[in-house]
Amino acid sequence: MISDPVAFERYRRSPNAKTTLPRLLLGTAIVVLFWVATTVVVLFGGAYVFVIWQASSGAPMEGGAVQNFMASPAGILAALASFAGIWLGLWAAMRWVHREPLMALIGTSRRVSRSGFLRGLAAVLITSLLSEILLYLLQPEIARGAIGLSSWLLFLIPIGALTLLQTSSEEVLFRGYLLRGLANRFQNPFIWALLPGLLFTSMHWSPSSTAAVNACVLASIAAFALLLTLVVYATGNLGAAFGAHLGNNLAGFLLISHQQSYNSFALFNAKPLEAPGWTTLDAVLIAAIGIGCSLLTVLLLLHQRSPLKVEPDISYPGGPS
């Protein structure tokens, strides 16, 4: 399905001579520092304002301030906003460590492929629908979310914008900065594709879930990370990965939530993956659904006869995208 990876070869060769392994490690440390600092400021600052607001309204307080804040709708918005730290860190790393423009991470054209973004978004929304149908057949425990339709419509654009901020920051870090930098230094895809994929997957470990459920979730995330890597390899641009990741997270945040801590804005709530009662067979089937839907998305985006097939980014900076 990827017969001529010319676009990716141009993308991997685009870094300048300052993209060495020590500088890549230094840049990654800078990104982590900015991300942690932003998260601390946003979450603890938000928790402080949240406590003051609750105290002034006379609302009862139980548990820790940060925990209560993170469980609220405002906490979810703040958590998504904290991913701005990744963008800030990448800007600093690219400017002062690598002496390159930030947009060089997007693709050789230095523009997000609009067609790739829309096709990635459409493909994942289609396979997310299939995934939810299969999960419903497995576990038909589903209930209407607490949010009203009018409030849901009101938050649709802010949640969409903040989810794009979150997903795009992860893509530009894992499939942009790390993948591009490692691919420039190493020919072996087990280094430049596997290492960022493993880091991305490990971020989704949940200490509140059982080992079996964690294994199934990580297997599904690993398959999704492979999908995102493949579309970057096929296009040499992050546009399709941006759209695919956005579609995946929007489905979970706004339509059907499978996480109790992130269900404030979802129209429907399914049985949380961190809830007790899941069997090992359930976990295996959940993993199979996730992996199967990721493979179907790969076909939709890369098969020659698919109407959603993405195109390689072969334009130059400033040219049409």
mmCIF file of C-alpha atoms in Angstrom:
data_model
loop_
_atom_site.group_PDB
_atom_site.id
_atom_site.type_symbol
_atom_site.label_atom_id
_atom_site.label_comp_id
_atom_site.label_asym_id
_atom_site.label_seq_id
_atom_site.Cartn_x
_atom_site.Cartn_y
_atom_site.Cartn_z
ATOM 1 C CA MET A 1 0.000 0.000 0.000
ATOM 2 C CA ILE A 2 3.027 2.291 0.459
ATOM 3 C CA SER A 3 4.978 1.644 -2.706
ATOM 4 C CA ASP A 4 6.917 4.900 -2.999
ATOM 5 C CA PRO A 5 7.849 6.560 0.329
ATOM 6 C CA VAL A 6 9.566 9.515 -1.377
ATOM 7 C CA ALA A 7 7.666 12.025 0.767
ATOM 8 C CA PHE A 8 8.834 10.405 3.996
ATOM 9 C CA GLU A 9 12.420 10.217 2.754
ATOM 10 C CA ARG A 10 12.328 13.956 2.136
ATOM 11 C CA TYR A 11 10.783 14.470 5.570
ATOM 12 C CA ARG A 12 13.404 12.380 7.383
ATOM 13 C CA ARG A 13 16.225 14.190 5.570
ATOM 14 C CA SER A 14 14.823 17.669 6.241
ATOM 15 C CA PRO A 15 16.474 18.267 9.672
ATOM 16 C CA ASN A 16 19.661 20.327 9.677
ATOM 17 C CA ALA A 17 23.038 19.284 11.040
ATOM 18 C CA LYS A 18 22.057 20.345 14.560
ATOM 19 C CA THR A 19 19.670 17.393 14.870
ATOM 20 C CA THR A 20 22.121 15.136 16.690
ATOM 21 C CA LEU A 21 21.183 12.536 19.274
ATOM 22 C CA PRO A 22 22.436 14.615 22.253
ATOM 23 C CA ARG A 23 20.490 17.654 21.004
ATOM 24 C CA LEU A 24 17.417 15.470 20.491
ATOM 25 C CA LEU A 25 17.666 14.280 24.101
ATOM 26 C CA LEU A 26 18.172 17.864 25.302
ATOM 27 C CA GLY A 27 15.190 19.057 23.274
ATOM 28 C CA THR A 28 13.037 16.254 24.672
ATOM 29 C CA ALA A 29 14.039 17.249 28.210
ATOM 30 C CA ILE A 30 13.053 20.854 27.447
ATOM 31 C CA VAL A 31 9.649 19.709 26.161
ATOM 32 C CA VAL A 32 9.048 17.609 29.273
ATOM 33 C CA LEU A 33 10.067 20.541 31.493
ATOM 34 C CA PHE A 34 7.662 22.930 29.747
ATOM 35 C CA TRP A 35 4.878 20.323 29.832
ATOM 36 C CA VAL A 36 5.298 19.619 33.555
ATOM 37 C CA ALA A 37 5.544 23.326 34.396
ATOM 38 C CA THR A 38 2.425 24.152 32.385
ATOM 39 C CA THR A 39 0.527 21.251 33.944
ATOM 40 C CA VAL A 40 1.457 22.356 37.470
ATOM 41 C CA VAL A 41 0.450 25.968 36.811
ATOM 42 C CA VAL A 42 -2.831 25.095 35.080
ATOM 43 C CA LEU A 43 -3.979 22.338 37.433
ATOM 44 C CA PHE A 44 -2.930 23.827 40.773
ATOM 45 C CA GLY A 45 -3.993 27.317 39.709
ATOM 46 C CA GLY A 46 -7.307 25.937 38.526
ATOM 47 C CA ALA A 47 -7.743 23.936 41.728
ATOM 48 C CA TYR A 48 -7.129 27.084 43.808
ATOM 49 C CA VAL A 49 -9.760 29.041 41.890
ATOM 50 C CA PHE A 50 -12.105 26.044 42.122
ATOM 51 C CA VAL A 51 -11.754 25.867 45.928
ATOM 52 C CA ILE A 52 -12.346 29.617 46.283
ATOM 53 C CA TRP A 53 -15.454 29.360 44.101
ATOM 54 C CA GLN A 54 -16.817 26.401 46.064
ATOM 55 C CA ALA A 55 -16.176 28.123 49.383
ATOM 56 C CA SER A 56 -17.929 31.292 48.256
ATOM 57 C CA SER A 57 -20.931 29.318 47.013
ATOM 58 C CA GLY A 58 -21.213 27.329 50.229
ATOM 59 C CA ALA A 59 -20.888 23.993 48.417
ATOM 60 C CA PRO A 60 -19.674 21.095 50.591
ATOM 61 C CA MET A 61 -16.111 19.905 50.002
ATOM 62 C CA GLU A 62 -15.001 16.297 50.247
ATOM 63 C CA GLY A 63 -11.594 14.892 49.330
ATOM 64 C CA GLY A 64 -8.570 16.784 48.042
ATOM 65 C CA ALA A 65 -8.836 20.080 46.197
ATOM 66 C CA VAL A 66 -6.932 18.904 43.114
ATOM 67 C CA GLN A 67 -8.869 15.628 43.006
ATOM 68 C CA ASN A 68 -12.207 17.444 43.188
ATOM 69 C CA PHE A 69 -11.112 19.932 40.558
ATOM 70 C CA MET A 70 -9.913 17.209 38.164
ATOM 71 C CA ALA A 71 -13.254 15.399 38.500
ATOM 72 C CA SER A 72 -15.156 18.528 37.461
ATOM 73 C CA PRO A 73 -15.840 19.716 33.891
ATOM 74 C CA ALA A 74 -13.502 22.668 34.490
ATOM 75 C CA GLY A 75 -10.778 20.221 35.491
ATOM 76 C CA ILE A 76 -11.109 18.313 32.231
ATOM 77 C CA LEU A 77 -10.820 21.556 30.263
ATOM 78 C CA ALA A 78 -7.744 22.525 32.292
ATOM 79 C CA ALA A 79 -6.160 19.101 31.755
ATOM 80 C CA LEU A 80 -6.587 19.465 27.998
ATOM 81 C CA ALA A 81 -5.246 23.035 28.079
ATOM 82 C CA SER A 82 -2.111 21.868 29.897
ATOM 83 C CA PHE A 83 -0.947 20.166 26.678
ATOM 84 C CA ALA A 84 -0.088 23.637 25.400
ATOM 85 C CA GLY A 85 3.142 23.086 27.328
ATOM 86 C CA ILE A 86 4.238 20.527 24.722
ATOM 87 C CA TRP A 87 3.807 23.056 21.919
ATOM 88 C CA LEU A 88 5.699 25.697 23.930
ATOM 89 C CA GLY A 89 8.485 23.239 24.712
ATOM 90 C CA LEU A 90 8.801 22.172 21.082
ATOM 91 C CA TRP A 91 8.939 25.807 19.976
ATOM 92 C CA ALA A 92 11.759 26.452 22.452
ATOM 93 C CA ALA A 93 13.639 23.281 21.470
ATOM 94 C CA MET A 94 13.358 23.926 17.745
ATOM 95 C CA ARG A 95 14.345 27.592 18.113
ATOM 96 C CA TRP A 96 17.262 27.336 20.534
ATOM 97 C CA VAL A 97 18.511 23.757 20.224
ATOM 98 C CA HIS A 98 17.999 22.903 16.551
ATOM 99 C CA ARG A 99 17.746 26.364 14.984
ATOM 100 C CA GLU A 100 14.795 25.313 12.844
ATOM 101 C CA PRO A 101 11.243 26.673 12.524
ATOM 102 C CA LEU A 102 8.607 24.790 14.499
ATOM 103 C CA MET A 103 6.561 24.122 11.354
ATOM 104 C CA ALA A 104 9.416 22.023 9.945
ATOM 105 C CA LEU A 105 8.045 19.237 12.161
ATOM 106 C CA ILE A 106 4.721 19.231 10.291
ATOM 107 C CA GLY A 107 6.107 18.137 6.915
ATOM 108 C CA THR A 108 8.449 19.196 4.159
ATOM 109 C CA SER A 109 5.859 21.726 2.954
ATOM 110 C CA ARG A 110 5.703 23.098 6.534
ATOM 111 C CA ARG A 111 1.917 23.068 6.286
ATOM 112 C CA VAL A 112 -0.698 20.721 7.671
ATOM 113 C CA SER A 113 -2.197 18.757 4.777
ATOM 114 C CA ARG A 114 -5.877 19.786 4.838
ATOM 115 C CA SER A 115 -7.003 16.836 2.743
ATOM 116 C CA GLY A 116 -4.987 14.450 4.911
ATOM 117 C CA PHE A 117 -6.450 15.935 8.085
ATOM 118 C CA LEU A 118 -10.051 15.609 6.880
ATOM 119 C CA ARG A 119 -9.546 12.077 5.558
ATOM 120 C CA GLY A 120 -7.864 10.942 8.753
ATOM 121 C CA LEU A 121 -10.703 12.448 10.782
ATOM 122 C CA ALA A 122 -13.398 10.842 8.614
ATOM 123 C CA ALA A 123 -11.748 7.414 8.592
ATOM 124 C CA VAL A 124 -11.417 7.242 12.381
ATOM 125 C CA LEU A 125 -14.954 8.502 12.980
ATOM 126 C CA ILE A 126 -16.215 5.685 10.742
ATOM 127 C CA THR A 127 -14.179 3.000 12.499
ATOM 128 C CA SER A 128 -15.006 4.499 15.926
ATOM 129 C CA LEU A 129 -18.695 3.979 15.136
ATOM 130 C CA LEU A 130 -17.997 0.350 14.266
ATOM 131 C CA SER A 131 -15.937 -0.034 17.432
ATOM 132 C CA GLU A 132 -18.752 1.310 19.619
ATOM 133 C CA ILE A 133 -21.264 -1.064 18.032
ATOM 134 C CA LEU A 134 -18.980 -4.034 18.748
ATOM 135 C CA LEU A 135 -18.279 -2.846 22.303
ATOM 136 C CA TYR A 136 -22.013 -2.443 22.880
ATOM 137 C CA LEU A 137 -22.581 -6.033 21.773
ATOM 138 C CA LEU A 138 -19.880 -7.083 24.220
ATOM 139 C CA GLN A 139 -21.113 -4.944 27.109
ATOM 140 C CA PRO A 140 -24.551 -3.325 26.548
ATOM 141 C CA GLU A 141 -24.315 -1.348 29.779
ATOM 142 C CA ILE A 142 -24.731 2.219 28.525
ATOM 143 C CA ALA A 143 -26.498 5.233 30.009
ATOM 144 C CA ARG A 144 -27.294 8.805 29.052
ATOM 145 C CA GLY A 145 -24.597 11.226 30.247
ATOM 146 C CA ALA A 146 -25.274 13.889 32.858
ATOM 147 C CA ILE A 147 -24.782 16.775 30.425
ATOM 148 C CA GLY A 148 -27.858 18.257 28.740
ATOM 149 C CA LEU A 149 -28.037 18.607 24.979
ATOM 150 C CA SER A 150 -28.009 22.430 25.111
ATOM 151 C CA SER A 151 -24.911 22.421 27.343
ATOM 152 C CA TRP A 152 -23.296 19.792 25.107
ATOM 153 C CA LEU A 153 -23.808 22.012 22.067
ATOM 154 C CA LEU A 154 -22.429 24.975 24.010
ATOM 155 C CA PHE A 155 -19.224 23.112 24.888
ATOM 156 C CA LEU A 156 -18.858 21.456 21.469
ATOM 157 C CA ILE A 157 -16.485 24.050 20.014
ATOM 158 C CA PRO A 158 -14.351 24.608 23.177
ATOM 159 C CA ILE A 159 -13.939 20.858 23.715
ATOM 160 C CA GLY A 160 -13.176 20.354 20.022
ATOM 161 C CA ALA A 161 -10.533 23.108 20.088
ATOM 162 C CA LEU A 162 -8.891 21.865 23.300
ATOM 163 C CA THR A 163 -8.963 18.259 22.083
ATOM 164 C CA LEU A 164 -7.222 19.389 18.896
ATOM 165 C CA LEU A 165 -4.633 21.131 21.081
ATOM 166 C CA GLN A 166 -4.087 17.932 23.068
ATOM 167 C CA THR A 167 -3.967 15.488 20.154
ATOM 168 C CA SER A 168 -1.888 17.722 17.873
ATOM 169 C CA SER A 169 0.681 18.293 20.640
ATOM 170 C CA GLU A 170 1.088 14.536 21.106
ATOM 171 C CA GLU A 171 1.411 13.982 17.369
ATOM 172 C CA VAL A 172 3.941 16.738 16.800
ATOM 173 C CA LEU A 173 6.012 15.350 19.700
ATOM 174 C CA PHE A 174 5.841 11.599 19.048
ATOM 175 C CA ARG A 175 5.268 11.403 15.271
ATOM 176 C CA GLY A 176 7.008 14.696 14.518
ATOM 177 C CA TYR A 177 9.909 15.697 16.751
ATOM 178 C CA LEU A 178 10.991 12.260 17.964
ATOM 179 C CA LEU A 179 10.185 10.220 14.843
ATOM 180 C CA ARG A 180 11.718 12.760 12.442
ATOM 181 C CA GLY A 181 14.821 13.253 14.557
ATOM 182 C CA LEU A 182 15.435 9.538 15.096
ATOM 183 C CA ALA A 183 14.707 8.687 11.444
ATOM 184 C CA ASN A 184 17.285 11.260 10.428
ATOM 185 C CA ARG A 185 19.925 9.543 12.556
ATOM 186 C CA PHE A 186 18.921 5.868 12.172
ATOM 187 C CA GLN A 187 17.744 3.853 9.167
ATOM 188 C CA ASN A 188 16.239 1.051 11.261
ATOM 189 C CA PRO A 189 12.455 1.560 11.746
ATOM 190 C CA PHE A 190 12.648 -0.458 14.968
ATOM 191 C CA ILE A 191 14.400 2.618 16.360
ATOM 192 C CA TRP A 192 12.645 5.597 14.801
ATOM 193 C CA ALA A 193 9.146 4.046 14.727
ATOM 194 C CA LEU A 194 9.193 1.682 17.707
ATOM 195 C CA LEU A 195 10.714 3.951 20.368
ATOM 196 C CA PRO A 196 8.251 6.877 19.984
ATOM 197 C CA GLY A 197 5.404 4.351 19.705
ATOM 198 C CA LEU A 198 6.396 2.642 22.947
ATOM 199 C CA LEU A 199 6.665 5.974 24.770
ATOM 200 C CA PHE A 200 3.266 7.047 23.452
ATOM 201 C CA THR A 201 1.678 3.720 24.422
ATOM 202 C CA SER A 202 3.174 3.674 27.924
ATOM 203 C CA MET A 203 1.544 7.035 28.697
ATOM 204 C CA HIS A 204 -1.853 5.315 28.656
ATOM 205 C CA TRP A 205 -1.182 2.921 31.542
ATOM 206 C CA SER A 206 -3.910 3.268 34.169
ATOM 207 C CA PRO A 207 -3.036 2.291 37.767
ATOM 208 C CA SER A 208 -6.763 1.998 38.597
ATOM 209 C CA SER A 209 -7.383 -0.730 35.987
ATOM 210 C CA THR A 210 -6.666 -4.437 36.264
ATOM 211 C CA ALA A 211 -3.630 -5.929 34.574
ATOM 212 C CA ALA A 212 -5.830 -7.625 31.961
ATOM 213 C CA VAL A 213 -7.679 -4.399 31.066
ATOM 214 C CA ASN A 214 -4.408 -2.438 31.008
ATOM 215 C CA ALA A 215 -2.940 -5.023 28.647
ATOM 216 C CA CYS A 216 -5.911 -4.788 26.281
ATOM 217 C CA VAL A 217 -5.884 -0.989 26.326
ATOM 218 C CA LEU A 218 -2.141 -0.828 25.701
ATOM 219 C CA ALA A 219 -2.462 -3.328 22.844
ATOM 220 C CA SER A 220 -5.180 -1.173 21.264
ATOM 221 C CA ILE A 221 -3.122 1.992 21.781
ATOM 222 C CA ALA A 222 -0.058 0.328 20.266
ATOM 223 C CA ALA A 223 -2.095 -0.605 17.177
ATOM 224 C CA PHE A 224 -3.364 2.972 16.942
ATOM 225 C CA ALA A 225 0.197 4.300 17.289
ATOM 226 C CA LEU A 226 1.240 1.991 14.434
ATOM 227 C CA LEU A 227 -1.607 3.403 12.326
ATOM 228 C CA LEU A 228 -0.473 6.972 13.019
ATOM 229 C CA THR A 229 3.133 6.093 12.180
ATOM 230 C CA LEU A 230 2.093 4.438 8.922
ATOM 231 C CA VAL A 231 0.171 7.484 7.692
ATOM 232 C CA VAL A 232 3.140 9.728 8.473
ATOM 233 C CA TYR A 233 5.383 7.267 6.606
ATOM 234 C CA ALA A 234 2.974 7.284 3.646
ATOM 235 C CA THR A 235 2.535 11.057 3.480
ATOM 236 C CA GLY A 236 5.596 12.691 5.029
ATOM 237 C CA ASN A 237 3.131 15.006 6.775
ATOM 238 C CA LEU A 238 1.372 15.051 10.152
ATOM 239 C CA GLY A 239 -1.996 16.171 8.733
ATOM 240 C CA ALA A 240 -3.642 12.731 8.539
ATOM 241 C CA ALA A 241 -2.276 11.782 11.982
ATOM 242 C CA PHE A 242 -3.710 15.024 13.411
ATOM 243 C CA GLY A 243 -7.142 14.206 11.995
ATOM 244 C CA ALA A 244 -7.105 10.543 13.006
ATOM 245 C CA HIS A 245 -6.046 11.254 16.591
ATOM 246 C CA LEU A 246 -8.603 14.062 16.890
ATOM 247 C CA GLY A 247 -11.418 11.816 15.663
ATOM 248 C CA ASN A 248 -10.476 9.091 18.133
ATOM 249 C CA ASN A 249 -10.452 11.403 21.149
ATOM 250 C CA LEU A 250 -13.535 13.392 20.160
ATOM 251 C CA ALA A 251 -15.531 10.162 20.012
ATOM 252 C CA GLY A 252 -14.497 9.405 23.595
ATOM 253 C CA PHE A 253 -14.865 12.910 25.008
ATOM 254 C CA LEU A 254 -18.128 13.942 23.347
ATOM 255 C CA LEU A 255 -20.053 10.852 22.214
ATOM 256 C CA ILE A 256 -19.518 7.680 24.280
ATOM 257 C CA SER A 257 -17.094 7.744 27.198
ATOM 258 C CA HIS A 258 -15.356 4.639 28.502
ATOM 259 C CA GLN A 259 -13.440 6.538 31.209
ATOM 260 C CA GLN A 260 -15.127 7.692 34.400
ATOM 261 C CA SER A 261 -12.665 10.555 34.855
ATOM 262 C CA TYR A 262 -13.375 12.009 31.387
ATOM 263 C CA ASN A 263 -17.135 11.589 30.969
ATOM 264 C CA SER A 264 -18.393 15.054 31.937
ATOM 265 C CA PHE A 265 -19.047 16.124 28.338
ATOM 266 C CA ALA A 266 -20.064 12.790 26.781
ATOM 267 C CA LEU A 267 -23.629 12.250 25.614
ATOM 268 C CA PHE A 268 -23.470 8.617 26.731
ATOM 269 C CA ASN A 269 -21.457 6.712 29.314
ATOM 270 C CA ALA A 270 -20.464 3.090 28.806
ATOM 271 C CA LYS A 271 -19.101 0.856 31.542
ATOM 272 C CA PRO A 272 -15.718 2.407 32.482
ATOM 273 C CA LEU A 273 -12.679 0.346 31.631
ATOM 274 C CA GLU A 274 -11.336 0.974 35.136
ATOM 275 C CA ALA A 275 -14.512 -0.461 36.720
ATOM 276 C CA PRO A 276 -14.442 -3.925 38.301
ATOM 277 C CA GLY A 277 -16.124 -6.894 36.654
ATOM 278 C CA TRP A 278 -14.211 -7.149 33.377
ATOM 279 C CA THR A 279 -13.030 -10.692 32.675
ATOM 280 C CA THR A 280 -9.877 -11.785 30.880
ATOM 281 C CA LEU A 281 -12.019 -12.814 27.899
ATOM 282 C CA ASP A 282 -13.570 -9.331 27.871
ATOM 283 C CA ALA A 283 -10.088 -7.819 27.806
ATOM 284 C CA VAL A 284 -9.028 -10.027 24.898
ATOM 285 C CA LEU A 285 -12.146 -9.100 22.923
ATOM 286 C CA ILE A 286 -11.684 -5.386 23.662
ATOM 287 C CA ALA A 287 -8.098 -5.600 22.405
ATOM 288 C CA ALA A 288 -9.245 -7.458 19.284
ATOM 289 C CA ILE A 289 -11.848 -4.763 18.568
ATOM 290 C CA GLY A 290 -9.291 -1.981 18.992
ATOM 291 C CA ILE A 291 -6.656 -3.666 16.858
ATOM 292 C CA GLY A 292 -9.173 -4.661 14.184
ATOM 293 C CA CYS A 293 -10.565 -1.127 13.897
ATOM 294 C CA SER A 294 -7.056 0.317 13.633
ATOM 295 C CA LEU A 295 -6.257 -2.109 10.810
ATOM 296 C CA LEU A 296 -9.501 -1.137 9.069
ATOM 297 C CA THR A 297 -8.505 2.526 9.397
ATOM 298 C CA VAL A 298 -5.156 1.690 7.780
ATOM 299 C CA LEU A 299 -7.044 0.203 4.816
ATOM 300 C CA LEU A 300 -9.312 3.242 4.553
ATOM 301 C CA LEU A 301 -6.363 5.632 4.516
ATOM 302 C CA LEU A 302 -3.760 3.689 2.539
ATOM 303 C CA HIS A 303 -5.511 1.271 0.166
ATOM 304 C CA GLN A 304 -5.254 2.325 -3.465
ATOM 305 C CA ARG A 305 -9.002 1.987 -4.098
ATOM 306 C CA SER A 306 -10.170 3.724 -0.927
ATOM 307 C CA PRO A 307 -11.947 7.073 -1.430
ATOM 308 C CA LEU A 308 -10.212 8.253 1.749
ATOM 309 C CA LYS A 309 -6.686 7.352 0.601
ATOM 310 C CA VAL A 310 -4.192 9.978 1.755
ATOM 311 C CA GLU A 311 -1.704 11.547 -0.632
ATOM 312 C CA PRO A 312 2.028 12.141 -0.071
ATOM 313 C CA ASP A 313 3.246 15.634 0.775
ATOM 314 C CA ILE A 314 5.564 16.381 -2.145
ATOM 315 C CA SER A 315 5.205 20.165 -2.162
ATOM 316 C CA TYR A 316 7.895 22.581 -1.008
ATOM 317 C CA PRO A 317 7.672 25.198 1.761
ATOM 318 C CA GLY A 318 5.253 27.892 0.688
ATOM 319 C CA GLY A 319 3.743 25.715 -2.048
ATOM 320 C CA PRO A 320 0.188 24.326 -2.193
ATOM 321 C CA SER A 321 -0.701 21.651 0.377
#
